[in-house]
mmCIF file of C-alpha atoms in Angstrom:
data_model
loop_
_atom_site.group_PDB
_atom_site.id
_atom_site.type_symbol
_atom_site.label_atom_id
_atom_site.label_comp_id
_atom_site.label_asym_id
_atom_site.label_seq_id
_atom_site.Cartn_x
_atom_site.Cartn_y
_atom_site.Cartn_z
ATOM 1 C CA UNK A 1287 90.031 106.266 74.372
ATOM 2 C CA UNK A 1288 90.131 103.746 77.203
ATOM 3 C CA UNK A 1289 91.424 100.361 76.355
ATOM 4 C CA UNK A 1290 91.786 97.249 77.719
ATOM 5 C CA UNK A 1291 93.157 93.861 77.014
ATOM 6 C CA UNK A 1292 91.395 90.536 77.711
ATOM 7 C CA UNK A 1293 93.744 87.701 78.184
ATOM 8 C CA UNK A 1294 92.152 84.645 77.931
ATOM 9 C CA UNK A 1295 93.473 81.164 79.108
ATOM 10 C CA UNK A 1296 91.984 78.062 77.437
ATOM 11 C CA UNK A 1297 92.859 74.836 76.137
ATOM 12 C CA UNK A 1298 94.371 74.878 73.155
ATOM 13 C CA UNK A 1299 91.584 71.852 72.024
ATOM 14 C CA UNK A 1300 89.313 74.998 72.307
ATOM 15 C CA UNK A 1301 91.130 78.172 70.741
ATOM 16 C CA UNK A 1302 89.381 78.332 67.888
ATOM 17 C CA UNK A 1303 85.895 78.513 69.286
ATOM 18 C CA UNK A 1304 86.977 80.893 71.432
ATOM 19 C CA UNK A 1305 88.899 82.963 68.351
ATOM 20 C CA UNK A 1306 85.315 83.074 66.570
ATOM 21 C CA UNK A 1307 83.546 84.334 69.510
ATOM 22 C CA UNK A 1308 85.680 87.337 69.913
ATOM 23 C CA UNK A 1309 85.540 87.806 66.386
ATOM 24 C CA UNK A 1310 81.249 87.519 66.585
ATOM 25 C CA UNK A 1311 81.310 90.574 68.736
ATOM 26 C CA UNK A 1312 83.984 92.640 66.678
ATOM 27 C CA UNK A 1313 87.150 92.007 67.705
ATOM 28 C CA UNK A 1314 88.740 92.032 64.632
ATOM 29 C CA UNK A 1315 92.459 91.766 66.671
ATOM 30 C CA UNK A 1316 92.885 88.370 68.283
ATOM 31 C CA UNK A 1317 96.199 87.308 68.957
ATOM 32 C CA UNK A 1318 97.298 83.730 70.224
ATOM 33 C CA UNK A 1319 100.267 81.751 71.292
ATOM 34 C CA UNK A 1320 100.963 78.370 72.585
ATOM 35 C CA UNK A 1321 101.564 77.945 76.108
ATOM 36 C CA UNK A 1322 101.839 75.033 79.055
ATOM 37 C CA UNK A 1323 99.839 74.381 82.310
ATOM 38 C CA UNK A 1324 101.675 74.097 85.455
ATOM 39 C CA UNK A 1325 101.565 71.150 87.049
ATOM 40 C CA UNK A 1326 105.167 69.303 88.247
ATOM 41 C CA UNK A 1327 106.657 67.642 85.878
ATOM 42 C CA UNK A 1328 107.957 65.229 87.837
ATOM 43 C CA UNK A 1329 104.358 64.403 89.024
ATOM 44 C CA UNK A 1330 103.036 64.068 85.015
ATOM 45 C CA UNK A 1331 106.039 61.829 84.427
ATOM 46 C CA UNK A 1332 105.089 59.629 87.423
ATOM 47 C CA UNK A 1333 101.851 59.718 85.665
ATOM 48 C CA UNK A 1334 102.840 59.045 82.300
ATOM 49 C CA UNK A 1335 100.912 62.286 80.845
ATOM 50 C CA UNK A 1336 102.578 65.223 79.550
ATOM 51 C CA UNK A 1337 101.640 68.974 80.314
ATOM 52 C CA UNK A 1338 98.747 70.479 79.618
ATOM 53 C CA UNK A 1339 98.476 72.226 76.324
ATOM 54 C CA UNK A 1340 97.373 75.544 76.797
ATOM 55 C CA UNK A 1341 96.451 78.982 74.495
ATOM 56 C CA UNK A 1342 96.930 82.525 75.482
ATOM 57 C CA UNK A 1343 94.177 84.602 73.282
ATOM 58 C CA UNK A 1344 94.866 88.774 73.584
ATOM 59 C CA UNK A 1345 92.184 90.558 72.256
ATOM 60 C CA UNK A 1346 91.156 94.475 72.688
ATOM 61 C CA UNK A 1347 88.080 96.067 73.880
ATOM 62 C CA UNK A 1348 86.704 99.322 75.476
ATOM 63 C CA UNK A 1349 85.086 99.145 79.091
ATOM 64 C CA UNK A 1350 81.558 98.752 77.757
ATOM 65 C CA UNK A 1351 82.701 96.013 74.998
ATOM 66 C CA UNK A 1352 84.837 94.844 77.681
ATOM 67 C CA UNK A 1353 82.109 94.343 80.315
ATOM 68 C CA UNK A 1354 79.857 92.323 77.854
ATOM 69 C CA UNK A 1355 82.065 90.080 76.599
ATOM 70 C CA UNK A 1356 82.611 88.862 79.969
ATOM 71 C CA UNK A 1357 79.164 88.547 80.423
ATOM 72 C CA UNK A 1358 78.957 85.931 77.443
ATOM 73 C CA UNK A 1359 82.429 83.959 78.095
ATOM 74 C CA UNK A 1360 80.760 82.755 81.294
ATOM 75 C CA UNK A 1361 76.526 82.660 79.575
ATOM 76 C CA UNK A 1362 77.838 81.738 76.210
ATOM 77 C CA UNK A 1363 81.050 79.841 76.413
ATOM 78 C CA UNK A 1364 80.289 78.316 79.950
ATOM 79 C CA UNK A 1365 84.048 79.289 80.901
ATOM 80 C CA UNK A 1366 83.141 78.754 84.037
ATOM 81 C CA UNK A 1367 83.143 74.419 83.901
ATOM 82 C CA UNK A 1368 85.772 72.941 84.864
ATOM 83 C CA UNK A 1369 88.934 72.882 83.135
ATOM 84 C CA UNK A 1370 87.174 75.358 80.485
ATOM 85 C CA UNK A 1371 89.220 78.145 80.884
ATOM 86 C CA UNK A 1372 90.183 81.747 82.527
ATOM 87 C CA UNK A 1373 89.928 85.354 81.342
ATOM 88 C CA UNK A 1374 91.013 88.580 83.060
ATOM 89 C CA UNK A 1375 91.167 91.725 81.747
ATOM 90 C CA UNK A 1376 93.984 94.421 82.345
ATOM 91 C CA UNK A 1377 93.525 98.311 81.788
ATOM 92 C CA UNK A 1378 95.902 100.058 79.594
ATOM 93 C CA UNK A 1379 97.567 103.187 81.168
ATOM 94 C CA UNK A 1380 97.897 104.979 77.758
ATOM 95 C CA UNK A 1381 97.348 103.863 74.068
ATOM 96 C CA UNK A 1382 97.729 106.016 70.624
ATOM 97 C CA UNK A 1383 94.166 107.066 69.541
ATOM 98 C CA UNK A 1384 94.921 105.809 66.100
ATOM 99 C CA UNK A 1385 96.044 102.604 67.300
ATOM 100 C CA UNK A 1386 93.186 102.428 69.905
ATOM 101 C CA UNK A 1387 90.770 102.870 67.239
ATOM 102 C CA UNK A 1388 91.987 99.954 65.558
ATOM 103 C CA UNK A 1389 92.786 97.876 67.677
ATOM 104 C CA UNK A 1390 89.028 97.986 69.649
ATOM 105 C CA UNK A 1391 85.556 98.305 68.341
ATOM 106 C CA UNK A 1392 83.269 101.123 69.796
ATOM 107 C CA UNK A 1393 80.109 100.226 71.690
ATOM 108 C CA UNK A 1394 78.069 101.644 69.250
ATOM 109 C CA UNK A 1395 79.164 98.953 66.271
ATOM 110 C CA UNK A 1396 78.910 96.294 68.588
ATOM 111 C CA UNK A 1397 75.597 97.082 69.774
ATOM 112 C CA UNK A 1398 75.936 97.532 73.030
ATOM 113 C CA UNK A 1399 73.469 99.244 75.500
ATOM 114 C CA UNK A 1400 75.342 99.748 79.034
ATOM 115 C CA UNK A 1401 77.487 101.917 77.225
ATOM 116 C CA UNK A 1402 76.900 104.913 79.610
ATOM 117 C CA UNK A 1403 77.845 102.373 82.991
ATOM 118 C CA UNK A 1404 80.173 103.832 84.547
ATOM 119 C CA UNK A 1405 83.611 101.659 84.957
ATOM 120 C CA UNK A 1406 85.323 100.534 88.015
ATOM 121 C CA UNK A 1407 88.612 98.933 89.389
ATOM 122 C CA UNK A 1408 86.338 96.392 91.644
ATOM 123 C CA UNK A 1409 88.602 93.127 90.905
ATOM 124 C CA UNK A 1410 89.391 90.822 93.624
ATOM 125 C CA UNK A 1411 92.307 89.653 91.110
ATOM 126 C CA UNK A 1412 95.919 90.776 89.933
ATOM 127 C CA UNK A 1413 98.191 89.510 86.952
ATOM 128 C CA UNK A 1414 101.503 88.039 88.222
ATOM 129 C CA UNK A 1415 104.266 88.026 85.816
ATOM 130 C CA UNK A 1416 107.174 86.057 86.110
ATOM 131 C CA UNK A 1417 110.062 86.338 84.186
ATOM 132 C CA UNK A 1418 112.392 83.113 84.829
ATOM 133 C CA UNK A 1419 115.683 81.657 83.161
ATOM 134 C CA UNK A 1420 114.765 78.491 80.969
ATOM 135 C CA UNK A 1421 113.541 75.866 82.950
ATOM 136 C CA UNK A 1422 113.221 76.773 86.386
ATOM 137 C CA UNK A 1423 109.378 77.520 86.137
ATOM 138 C CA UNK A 1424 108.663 74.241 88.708
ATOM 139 C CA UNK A 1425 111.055 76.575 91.013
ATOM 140 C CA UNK A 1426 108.997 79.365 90.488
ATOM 141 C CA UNK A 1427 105.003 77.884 90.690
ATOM 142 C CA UNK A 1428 106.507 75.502 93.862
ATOM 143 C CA UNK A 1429 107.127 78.728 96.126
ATOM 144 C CA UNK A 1430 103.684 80.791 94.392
ATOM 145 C CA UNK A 1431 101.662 77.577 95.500
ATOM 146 C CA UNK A 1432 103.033 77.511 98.513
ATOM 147 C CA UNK A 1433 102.365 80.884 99.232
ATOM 148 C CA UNK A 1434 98.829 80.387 97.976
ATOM 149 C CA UNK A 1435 98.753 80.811 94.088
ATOM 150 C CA UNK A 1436 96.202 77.974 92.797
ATOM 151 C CA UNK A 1437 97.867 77.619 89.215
ATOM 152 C CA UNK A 1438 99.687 79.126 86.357
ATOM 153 C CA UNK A 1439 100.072 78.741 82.424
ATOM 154 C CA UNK A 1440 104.006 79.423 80.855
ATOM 155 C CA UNK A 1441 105.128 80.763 77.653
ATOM 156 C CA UNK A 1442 108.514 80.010 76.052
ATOM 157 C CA UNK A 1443 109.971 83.443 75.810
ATOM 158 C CA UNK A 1444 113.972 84.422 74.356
ATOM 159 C CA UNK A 1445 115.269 87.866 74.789
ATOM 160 C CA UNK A 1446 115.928 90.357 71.877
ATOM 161 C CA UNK A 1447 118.429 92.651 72.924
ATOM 162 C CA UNK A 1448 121.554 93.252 70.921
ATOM 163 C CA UNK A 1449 124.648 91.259 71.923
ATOM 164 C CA UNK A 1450 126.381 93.828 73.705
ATOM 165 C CA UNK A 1451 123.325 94.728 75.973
ATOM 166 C CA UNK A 1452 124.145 91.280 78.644
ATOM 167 C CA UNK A 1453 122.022 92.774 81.363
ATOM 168 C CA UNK A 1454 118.544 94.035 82.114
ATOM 169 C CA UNK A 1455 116.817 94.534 85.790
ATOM 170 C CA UNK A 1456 119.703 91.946 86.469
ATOM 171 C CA UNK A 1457 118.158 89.264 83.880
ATOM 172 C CA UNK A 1458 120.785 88.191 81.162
ATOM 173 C CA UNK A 1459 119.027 89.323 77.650
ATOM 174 C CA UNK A 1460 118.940 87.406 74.269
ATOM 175 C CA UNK A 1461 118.574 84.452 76.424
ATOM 176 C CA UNK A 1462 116.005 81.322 76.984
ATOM 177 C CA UNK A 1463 113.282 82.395 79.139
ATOM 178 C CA UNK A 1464 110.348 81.373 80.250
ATOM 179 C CA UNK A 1465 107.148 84.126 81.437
ATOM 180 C CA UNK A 1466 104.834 82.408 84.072
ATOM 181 C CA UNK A 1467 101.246 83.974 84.601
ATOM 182 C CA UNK A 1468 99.655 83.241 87.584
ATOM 183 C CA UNK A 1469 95.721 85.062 88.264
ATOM 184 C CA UNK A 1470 95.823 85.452 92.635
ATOM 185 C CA UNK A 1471 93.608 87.247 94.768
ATOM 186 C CA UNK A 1472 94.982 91.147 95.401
ATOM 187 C CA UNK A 1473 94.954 89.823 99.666
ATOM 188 C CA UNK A 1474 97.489 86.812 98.543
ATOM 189 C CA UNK A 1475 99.614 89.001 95.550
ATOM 190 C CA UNK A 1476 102.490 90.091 98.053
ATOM 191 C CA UNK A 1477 103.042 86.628 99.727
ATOM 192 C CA UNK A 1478 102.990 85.372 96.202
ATOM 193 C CA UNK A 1479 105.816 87.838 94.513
ATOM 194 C CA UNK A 1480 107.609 87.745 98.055
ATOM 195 C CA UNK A 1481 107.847 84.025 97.832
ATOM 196 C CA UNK A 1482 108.746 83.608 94.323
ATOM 197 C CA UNK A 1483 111.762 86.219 94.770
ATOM 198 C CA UNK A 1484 113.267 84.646 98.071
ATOM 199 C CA UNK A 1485 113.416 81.299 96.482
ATOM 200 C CA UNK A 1486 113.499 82.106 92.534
ATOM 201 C CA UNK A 1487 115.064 85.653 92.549
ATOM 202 C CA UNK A 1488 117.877 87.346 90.711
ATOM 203 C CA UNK A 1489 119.983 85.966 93.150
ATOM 204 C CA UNK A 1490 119.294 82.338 92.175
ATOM 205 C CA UNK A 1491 119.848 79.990 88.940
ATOM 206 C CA UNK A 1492 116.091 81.024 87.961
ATOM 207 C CA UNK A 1493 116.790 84.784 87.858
ATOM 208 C CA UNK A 1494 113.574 85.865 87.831
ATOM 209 C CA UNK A 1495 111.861 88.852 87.486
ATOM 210 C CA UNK A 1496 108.403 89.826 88.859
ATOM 211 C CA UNK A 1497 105.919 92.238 88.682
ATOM 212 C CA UNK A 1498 102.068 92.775 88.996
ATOM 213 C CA UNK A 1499 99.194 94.077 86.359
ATOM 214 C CA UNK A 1500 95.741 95.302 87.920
ATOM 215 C CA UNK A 1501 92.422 93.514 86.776
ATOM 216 C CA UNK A 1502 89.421 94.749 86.639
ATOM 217 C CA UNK A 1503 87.112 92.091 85.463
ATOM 218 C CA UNK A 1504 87.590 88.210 85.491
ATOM 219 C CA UNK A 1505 85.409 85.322 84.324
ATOM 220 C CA UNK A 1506 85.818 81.852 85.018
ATOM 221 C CA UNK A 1507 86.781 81.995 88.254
ATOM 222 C CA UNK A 1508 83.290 81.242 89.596
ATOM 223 C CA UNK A 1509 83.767 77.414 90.749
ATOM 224 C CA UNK A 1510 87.453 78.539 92.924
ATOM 225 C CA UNK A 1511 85.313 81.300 94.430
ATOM 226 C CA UNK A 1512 82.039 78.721 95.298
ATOM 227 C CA UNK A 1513 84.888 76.354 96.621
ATOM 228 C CA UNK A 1514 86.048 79.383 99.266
#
């Protein structure tokens, strides 16, 4: 069975509505954490604001699920205003069938029709994930902007290795981290991860980590693309 997951960036203000409509159209798994907008903090503190509150939603869906949900996140949710929100979703490479029957609803119980279409890999997008030491994400989202990225949303992250087990790729384990996503166009994606390893790598206090996810549908990302 092919899966996918839909990761969807919102403000946390809006979470819930957006919990409910994943829920309408049978995803009974919604998962969502507490994460943080980008912008510098020394820029906010100049400001007097604090950073944006953000929530990462994970849900699960099949391609034709998949394909009509975002249909209605931009027609239904009008995630495509302004500071509404992001989703992209990723393609599993492999997934139990037990656990992919579980975790995603077919087309038929959702009832819907384009269940035939055929699927394609037709993104303009990729997922960057960054994997960064505690408080170093300005360090990393300075040199991704610079090398084009438009934005990013952080999660507080810690390590669960054992004790013994210091090292991973290079990146001490069982320690404060923080995992930066950042949604870039597949012709900027290598200037991006280049620039966030020369000035962020393993070789630096950030120690980061970095690696790519396809995407094969978006939605929100209608007013960047009118602004191009």
């Amino acid at each position: 069975m092919e899966l996918n997951m839909i990761l969807t960036i919102t403000r946390r203000n809006d979470s819930e509505q957006f919990v409910e409509f994943f829920r309408k159209y049978g995803c009974s798994v919604v998962m969502s954490v507490v994460a943080n907008g980008t912008a510098n903090k020394s820029l906010l503190s100049m400001l007097g604001l604090r950073a944006s509150e953000k929530m990462v939603s994970v849900t699960f869906a099949d391609p034709a699920l998949r394909r009509k949900l975002m249909r209605k996140l931009s027609s239904e949710m009008k995630i495509d205003m302004p500071d509404r929100g992001v989703a992209v979703s990723v393609p599993f490479s492999s997934a139990g069938s037990s656990t992919a029957a579980a975790l995603a609803p077919s087309a038929d119980e959702t009832g819907n029709t384009d269940a035939k279409e055929e699927d394609s890999m037709d993104s303009k997008y990729e997922l960057i994930i960054t994997i960064c030491s505690g408080g170093h994400t300005d360090t990393v989202m300075d040199a991704a902007r610079a090398a084009g990225a438009a934005g990013g949303t952080v999660i507080h992250a810690k390590g669960t290795g054992a004790i013994s087990a210091k090292k991973f790729f290079g990146l001490s384990i069982a320690a404060e981290k923080e995992m930066v996503f950042i949604v870039a166009k597949n012709t900027n994606k290598k200037e991006i991860m280049r620039a966030i390893l020369q000035h962020a790598g393993a070789d630096t206090e950030a120690n980061s980590l970095v690696f790519s996810l396809p995407v094969n549908d978006t939605a929100g990302f209608k007013l960047m693309e009118e602004d191009e």
